[in-house]
CSV table of C-alpha atoms and ligand atoms in Angstrom, one decimal:
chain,number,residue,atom,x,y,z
A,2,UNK,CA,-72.3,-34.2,-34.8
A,3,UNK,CA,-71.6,-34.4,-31.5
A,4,UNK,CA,-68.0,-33.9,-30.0
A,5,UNK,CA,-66.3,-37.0,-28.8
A,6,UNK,CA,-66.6,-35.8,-24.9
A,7,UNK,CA,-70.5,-36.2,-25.1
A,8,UNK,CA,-70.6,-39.8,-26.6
A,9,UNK,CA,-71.7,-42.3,-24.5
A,10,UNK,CA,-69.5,-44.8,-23.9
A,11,UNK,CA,-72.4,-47.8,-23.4
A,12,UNK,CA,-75.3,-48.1,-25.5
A,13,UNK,CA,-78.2,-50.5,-24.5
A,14,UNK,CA,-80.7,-50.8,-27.4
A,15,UNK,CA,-84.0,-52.9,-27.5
A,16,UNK,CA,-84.8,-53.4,-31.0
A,17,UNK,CA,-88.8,-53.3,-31.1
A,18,UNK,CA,-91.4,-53.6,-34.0
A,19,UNK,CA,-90.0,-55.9,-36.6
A,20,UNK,CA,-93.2,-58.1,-36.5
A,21,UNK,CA,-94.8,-54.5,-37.0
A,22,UNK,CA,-92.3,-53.8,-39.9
A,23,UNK,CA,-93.2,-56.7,-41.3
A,24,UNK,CA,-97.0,-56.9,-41.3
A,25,UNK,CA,-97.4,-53.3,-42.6
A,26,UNK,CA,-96.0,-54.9,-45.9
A,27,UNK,CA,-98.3,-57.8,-45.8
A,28,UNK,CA,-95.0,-60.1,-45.4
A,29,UNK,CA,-94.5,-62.4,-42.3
A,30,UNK,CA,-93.1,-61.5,-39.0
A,31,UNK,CA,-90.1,-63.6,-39.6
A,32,UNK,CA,-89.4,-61.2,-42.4
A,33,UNK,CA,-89.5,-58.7,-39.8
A,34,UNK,CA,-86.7,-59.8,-37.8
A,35,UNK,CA,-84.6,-61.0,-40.7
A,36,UNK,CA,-84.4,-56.9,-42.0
A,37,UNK,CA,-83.8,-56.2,-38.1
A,38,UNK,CA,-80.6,-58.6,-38.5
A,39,UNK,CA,-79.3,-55.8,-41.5
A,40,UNK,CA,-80.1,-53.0,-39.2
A,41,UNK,CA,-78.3,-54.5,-36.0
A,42,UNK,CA,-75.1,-54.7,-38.5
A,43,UNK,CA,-75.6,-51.1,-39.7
A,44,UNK,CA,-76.0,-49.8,-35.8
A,45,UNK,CA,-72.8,-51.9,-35.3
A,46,UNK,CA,-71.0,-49.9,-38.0
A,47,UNK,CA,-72.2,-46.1,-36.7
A,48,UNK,CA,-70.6,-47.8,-33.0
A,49,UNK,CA,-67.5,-48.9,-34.2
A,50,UNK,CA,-67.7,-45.1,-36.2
A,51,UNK,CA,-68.3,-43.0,-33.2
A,52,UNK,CA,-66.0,-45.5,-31.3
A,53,UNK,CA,-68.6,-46.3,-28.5
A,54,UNK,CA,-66.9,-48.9,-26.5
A,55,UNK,CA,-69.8,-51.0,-25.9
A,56,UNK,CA,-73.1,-52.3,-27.6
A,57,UNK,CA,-75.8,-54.3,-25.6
A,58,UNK,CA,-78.8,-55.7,-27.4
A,59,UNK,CA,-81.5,-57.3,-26.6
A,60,UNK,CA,-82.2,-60.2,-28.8
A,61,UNK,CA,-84.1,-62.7,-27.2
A,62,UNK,CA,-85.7,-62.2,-23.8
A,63,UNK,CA,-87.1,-65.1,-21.5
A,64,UNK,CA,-90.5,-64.0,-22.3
A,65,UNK,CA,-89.9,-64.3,-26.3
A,66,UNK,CA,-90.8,-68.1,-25.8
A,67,UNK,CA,-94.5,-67.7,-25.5
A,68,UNK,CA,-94.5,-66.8,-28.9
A,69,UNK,CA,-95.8,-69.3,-31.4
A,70,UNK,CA,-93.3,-72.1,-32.0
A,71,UNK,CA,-92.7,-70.9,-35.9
A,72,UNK,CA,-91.4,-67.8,-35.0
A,73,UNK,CA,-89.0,-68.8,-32.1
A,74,UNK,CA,-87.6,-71.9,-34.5
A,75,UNK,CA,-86.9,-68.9,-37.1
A,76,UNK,CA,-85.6,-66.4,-35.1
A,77,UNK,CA,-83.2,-69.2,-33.6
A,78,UNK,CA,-82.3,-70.2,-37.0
A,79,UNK,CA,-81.3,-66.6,-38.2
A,80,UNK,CA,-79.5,-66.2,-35.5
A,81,UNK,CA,-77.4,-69.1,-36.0
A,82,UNK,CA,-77.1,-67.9,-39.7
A,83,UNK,CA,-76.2,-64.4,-38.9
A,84,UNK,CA,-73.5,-65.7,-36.2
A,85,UNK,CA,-72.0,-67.8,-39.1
A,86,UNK,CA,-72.3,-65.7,-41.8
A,87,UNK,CA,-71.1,-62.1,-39.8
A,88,UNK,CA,-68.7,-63.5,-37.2
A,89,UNK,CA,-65.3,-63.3,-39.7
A,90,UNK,CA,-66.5,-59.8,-40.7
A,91,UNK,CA,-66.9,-58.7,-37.0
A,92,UNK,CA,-63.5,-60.2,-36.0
A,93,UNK,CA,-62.2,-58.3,-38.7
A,94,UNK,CA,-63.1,-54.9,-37.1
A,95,UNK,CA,-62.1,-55.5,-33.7
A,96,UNK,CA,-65.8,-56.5,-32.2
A,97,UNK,CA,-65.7,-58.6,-29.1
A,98,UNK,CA,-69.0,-60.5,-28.6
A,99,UNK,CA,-70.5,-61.7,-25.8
A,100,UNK,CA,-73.4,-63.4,-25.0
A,101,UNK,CA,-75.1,-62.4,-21.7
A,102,UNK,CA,-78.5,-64.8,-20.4
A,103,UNK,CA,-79.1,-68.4,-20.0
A,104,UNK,CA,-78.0,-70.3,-23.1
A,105,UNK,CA,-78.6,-73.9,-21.4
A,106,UNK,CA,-82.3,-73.8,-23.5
A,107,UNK,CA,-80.7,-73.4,-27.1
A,108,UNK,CA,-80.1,-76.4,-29.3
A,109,UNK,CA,-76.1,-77.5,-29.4
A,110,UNK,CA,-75.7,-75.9,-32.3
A,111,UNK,CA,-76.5,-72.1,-31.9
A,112,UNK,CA,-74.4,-72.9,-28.1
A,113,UNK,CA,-71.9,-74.2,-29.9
A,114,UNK,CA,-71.9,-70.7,-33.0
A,115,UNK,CA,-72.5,-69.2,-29.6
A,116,UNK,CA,-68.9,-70.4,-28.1
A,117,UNK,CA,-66.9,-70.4,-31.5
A,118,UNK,CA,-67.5,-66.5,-31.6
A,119,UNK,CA,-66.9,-65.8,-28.2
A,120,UNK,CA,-63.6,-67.6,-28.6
A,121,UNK,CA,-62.7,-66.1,-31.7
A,122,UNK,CA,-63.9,-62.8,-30.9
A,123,UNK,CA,-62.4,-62.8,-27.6
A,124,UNK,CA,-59.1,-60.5,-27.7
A,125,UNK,CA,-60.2,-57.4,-29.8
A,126,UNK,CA,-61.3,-54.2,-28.2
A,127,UNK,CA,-62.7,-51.9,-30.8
A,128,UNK,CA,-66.2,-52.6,-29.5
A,129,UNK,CA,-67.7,-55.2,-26.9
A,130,UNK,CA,-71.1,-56.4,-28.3
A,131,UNK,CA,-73.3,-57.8,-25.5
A,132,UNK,CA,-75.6,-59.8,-27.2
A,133,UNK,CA,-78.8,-60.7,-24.7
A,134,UNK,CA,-80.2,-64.1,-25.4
A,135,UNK,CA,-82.9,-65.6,-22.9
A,136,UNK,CA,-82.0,-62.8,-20.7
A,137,UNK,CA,-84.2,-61.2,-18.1
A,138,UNK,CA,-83.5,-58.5,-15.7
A,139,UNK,CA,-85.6,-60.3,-12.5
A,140,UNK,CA,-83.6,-63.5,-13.3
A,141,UNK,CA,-79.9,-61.9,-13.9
A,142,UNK,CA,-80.4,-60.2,-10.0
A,143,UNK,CA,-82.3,-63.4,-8.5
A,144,UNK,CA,-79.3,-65.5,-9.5
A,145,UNK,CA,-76.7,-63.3,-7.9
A,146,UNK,CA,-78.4,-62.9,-4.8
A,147,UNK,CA,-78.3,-66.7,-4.7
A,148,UNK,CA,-74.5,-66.7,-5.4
A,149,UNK,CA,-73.7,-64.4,-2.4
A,150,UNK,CA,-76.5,-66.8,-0.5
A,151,UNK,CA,-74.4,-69.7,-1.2
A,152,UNK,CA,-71.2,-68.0,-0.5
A,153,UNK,CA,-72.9,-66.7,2.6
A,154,UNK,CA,-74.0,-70.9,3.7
A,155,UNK,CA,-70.1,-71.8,2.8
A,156,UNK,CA,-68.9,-69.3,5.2
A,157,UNK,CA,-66.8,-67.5,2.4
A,158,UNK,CA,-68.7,-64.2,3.0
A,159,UNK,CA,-70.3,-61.8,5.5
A,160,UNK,CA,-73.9,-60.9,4.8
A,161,UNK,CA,-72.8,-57.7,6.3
A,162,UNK,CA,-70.0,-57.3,3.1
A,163,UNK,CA,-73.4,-57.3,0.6
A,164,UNK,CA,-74.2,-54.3,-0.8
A,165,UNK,CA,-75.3,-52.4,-4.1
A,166,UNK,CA,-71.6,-52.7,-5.5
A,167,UNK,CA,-71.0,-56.6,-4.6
A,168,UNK,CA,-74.2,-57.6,-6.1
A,169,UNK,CA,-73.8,-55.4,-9.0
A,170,UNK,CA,-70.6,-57.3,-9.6
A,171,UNK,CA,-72.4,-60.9,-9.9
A,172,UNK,CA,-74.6,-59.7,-12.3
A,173,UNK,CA,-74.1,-60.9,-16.6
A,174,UNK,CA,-72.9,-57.1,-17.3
A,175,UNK,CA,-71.1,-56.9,-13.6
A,176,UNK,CA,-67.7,-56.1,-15.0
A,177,UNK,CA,-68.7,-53.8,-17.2
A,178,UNK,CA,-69.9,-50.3,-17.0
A,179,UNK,CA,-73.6,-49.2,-17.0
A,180,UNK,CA,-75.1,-48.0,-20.1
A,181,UNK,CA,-74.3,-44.2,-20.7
A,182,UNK,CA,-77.6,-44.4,-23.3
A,183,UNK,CA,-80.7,-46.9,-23.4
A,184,UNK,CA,-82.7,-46.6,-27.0
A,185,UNK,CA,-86.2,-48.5,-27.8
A,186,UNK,CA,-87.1,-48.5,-31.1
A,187,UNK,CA,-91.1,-49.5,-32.0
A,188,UNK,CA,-92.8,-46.8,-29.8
A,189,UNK,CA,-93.4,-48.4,-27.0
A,190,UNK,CA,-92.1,-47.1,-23.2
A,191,UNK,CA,-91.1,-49.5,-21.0
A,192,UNK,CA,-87.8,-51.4,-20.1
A,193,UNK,CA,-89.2,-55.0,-20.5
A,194,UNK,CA,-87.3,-56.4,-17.8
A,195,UNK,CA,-84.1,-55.4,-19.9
A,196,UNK,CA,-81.0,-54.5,-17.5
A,197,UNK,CA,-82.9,-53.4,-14.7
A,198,UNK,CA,-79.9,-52.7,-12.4
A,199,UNK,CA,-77.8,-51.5,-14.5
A,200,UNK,CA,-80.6,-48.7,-16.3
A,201,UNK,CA,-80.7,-47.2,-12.5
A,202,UNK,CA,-78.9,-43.7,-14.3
A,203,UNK,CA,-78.9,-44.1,-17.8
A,204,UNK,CA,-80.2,-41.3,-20.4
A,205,UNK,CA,-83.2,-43.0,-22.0
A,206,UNK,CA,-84.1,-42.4,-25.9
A,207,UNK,CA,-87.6,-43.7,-27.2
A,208,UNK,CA,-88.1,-43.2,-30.9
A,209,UNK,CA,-91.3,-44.5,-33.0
A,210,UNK,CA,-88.6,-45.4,-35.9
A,211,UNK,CA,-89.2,-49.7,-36.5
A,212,UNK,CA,-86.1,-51.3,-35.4
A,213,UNK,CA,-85.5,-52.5,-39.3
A,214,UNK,CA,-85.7,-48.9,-40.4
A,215,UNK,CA,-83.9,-47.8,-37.8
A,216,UNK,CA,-80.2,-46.3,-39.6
A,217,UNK,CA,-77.2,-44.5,-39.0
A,218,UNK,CA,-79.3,-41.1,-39.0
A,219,UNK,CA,-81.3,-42.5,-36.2
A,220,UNK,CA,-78.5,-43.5,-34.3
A,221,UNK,CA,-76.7,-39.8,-34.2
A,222,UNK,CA,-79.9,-38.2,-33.4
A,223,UNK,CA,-80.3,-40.4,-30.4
A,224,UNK,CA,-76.6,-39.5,-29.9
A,225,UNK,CA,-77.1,-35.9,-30.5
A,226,UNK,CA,-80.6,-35.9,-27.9
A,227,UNK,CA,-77.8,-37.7,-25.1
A,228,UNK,CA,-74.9,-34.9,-26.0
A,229,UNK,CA,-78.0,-32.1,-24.8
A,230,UNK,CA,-78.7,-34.1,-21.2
A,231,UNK,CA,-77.4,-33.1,-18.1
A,232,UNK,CA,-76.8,-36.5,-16.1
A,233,UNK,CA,-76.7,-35.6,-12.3
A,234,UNK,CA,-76.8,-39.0,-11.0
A,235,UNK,CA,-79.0,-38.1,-8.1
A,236,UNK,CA,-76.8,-35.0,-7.4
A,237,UNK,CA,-77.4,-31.0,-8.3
A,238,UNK,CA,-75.5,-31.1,-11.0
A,239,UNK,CA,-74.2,-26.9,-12.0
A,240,UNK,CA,-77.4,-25.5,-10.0
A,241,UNK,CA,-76.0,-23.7,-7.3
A,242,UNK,CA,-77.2,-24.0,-3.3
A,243,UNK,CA,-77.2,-22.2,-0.5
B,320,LIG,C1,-88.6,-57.3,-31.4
B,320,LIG,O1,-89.5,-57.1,-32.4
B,320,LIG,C2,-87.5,-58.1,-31.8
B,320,LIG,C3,-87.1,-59.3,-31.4
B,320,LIG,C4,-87.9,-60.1,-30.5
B,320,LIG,C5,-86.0,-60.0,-32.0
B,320,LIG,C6,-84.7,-59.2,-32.2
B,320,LIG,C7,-83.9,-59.8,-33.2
B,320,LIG,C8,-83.3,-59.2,-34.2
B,320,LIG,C9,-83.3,-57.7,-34.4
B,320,LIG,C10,-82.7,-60.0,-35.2
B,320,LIG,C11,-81.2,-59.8,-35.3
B,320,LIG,C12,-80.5,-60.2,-34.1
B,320,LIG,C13,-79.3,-60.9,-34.1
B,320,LIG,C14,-78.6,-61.2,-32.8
B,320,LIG,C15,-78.8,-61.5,-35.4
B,320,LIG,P1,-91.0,-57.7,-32.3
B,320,LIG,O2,-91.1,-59.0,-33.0
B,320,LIG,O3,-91.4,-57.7,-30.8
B,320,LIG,O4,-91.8,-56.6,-33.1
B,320,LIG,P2,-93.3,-56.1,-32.8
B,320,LIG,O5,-93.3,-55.4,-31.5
B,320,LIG,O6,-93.6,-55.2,-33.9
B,320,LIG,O7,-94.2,-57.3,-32.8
């Protein structure tokens, strides 16, 4: 494996193709996401194992309400069930969650799981687990341009004082560092209006693997393919110049 000096230290995962999972086997999509909920905890273990400090994951994205009404209700549901049934065992190993995107359209009750594990949760520091819910990249930077437009109309800011770093640091993930390493599981290439600030440098991973067969061994080979980059962040990196 790889050594500790080339783990990443944020890992942004969107967790594509349980419907796909699912309908292969001739059982319903729902089914799909309810194996994806055993392979987010197994992708939580290898992260606390490889102490990566944090774990974003995209579980819910503002578009995911134009699907039929069934399968948002269910995928609500088991996430209120996995929130009360995994919560204690999380605490236990030192994960902090947090839940990044506009809550406001859940019921009171998955809010309220929402708030209990946040509080709970709140003091460890083995791993930070963002959790995205309702979240979209387009509406995460819209909304902090609007802050700093309102601070600008109060007078409590310069326009001249906005730039990259003071907008970055209105945004759900803005006191957090970017991810390090973005994987999409399901096959398909594309960000999905997932972190689109924050992605600006990160080493992206796409792997055909399902998201519910997606396992430790997946996880180190994405690790291992991000230990073999060279991230130049828009420099030269080693290549010399004259
Ligand atoms: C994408 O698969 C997955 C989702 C929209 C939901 C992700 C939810 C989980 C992994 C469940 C566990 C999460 C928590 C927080 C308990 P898809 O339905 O788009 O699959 P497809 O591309 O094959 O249709």
């Amino acid at each position: 494996m790889t050594s500790p000096a080339s783990l990443p230290e944020h890992v942004a995962i969107i967790m594509d193709g349980n419907g796909r999972w699912a309908l292969r086997q001739g059982r319903p999509r729902t089914d799909g996401h309810e194996a994806g909920s055993d392979a987010l905890k197994r992708t939580i273990e290898t992260a606390l194992k490889y102490r990566i400090r944090i774990l974003t994951v995209y579980a819910f994205s503002s578009e995911n309400w134009s699907r039929p009404k069934s399968e948002v209700r269910k995928l609500l549901e088991l996430f209120l069930r996995a929130l009360n049934r995994e919560v204690r065992e999380l605490d236990e190993h030192g994960v902090r969650i947090r839940f990044v995107g506009d809550r406001s359209a859940f019921n009171p009750a998955l809010r309220d799981g929402m708030a209990r594990a946040e509080k709970r949760t709140r003091d460890n520091s083995a791993l930070l687990l963002n959790v995205a819910v309702n979240y979209g990249g387009h509406a995460d930077i819209a909304g902090a341009a609007r802050r700093l437009a309102e601070a600008v109309a109060r007078d409590e800011l310069d326009s001249k004082q906005i730039d990259a770093d003071r907008l970055g640091a209105e945004l759900a993930l803005g006191d957090q560092i970017p991810p390090d390493l973005f994987i999409r599981t399901g096959g398909e290439m594309r960000l999905s209006n997932f972190l689109l600030w924050e992605l600006a440098y990160t080493e992206l991973y796409f792997t055909e693997v399902l998201w519910p067969d997606f396992d430790g061994g997946d996880f180190e080979a994405a690790l291992d393919d991000y230990a073999r980059r060279e991230r130049r962040f828009g420099g030269l990196g080693e290549v010399k110049h004259a």
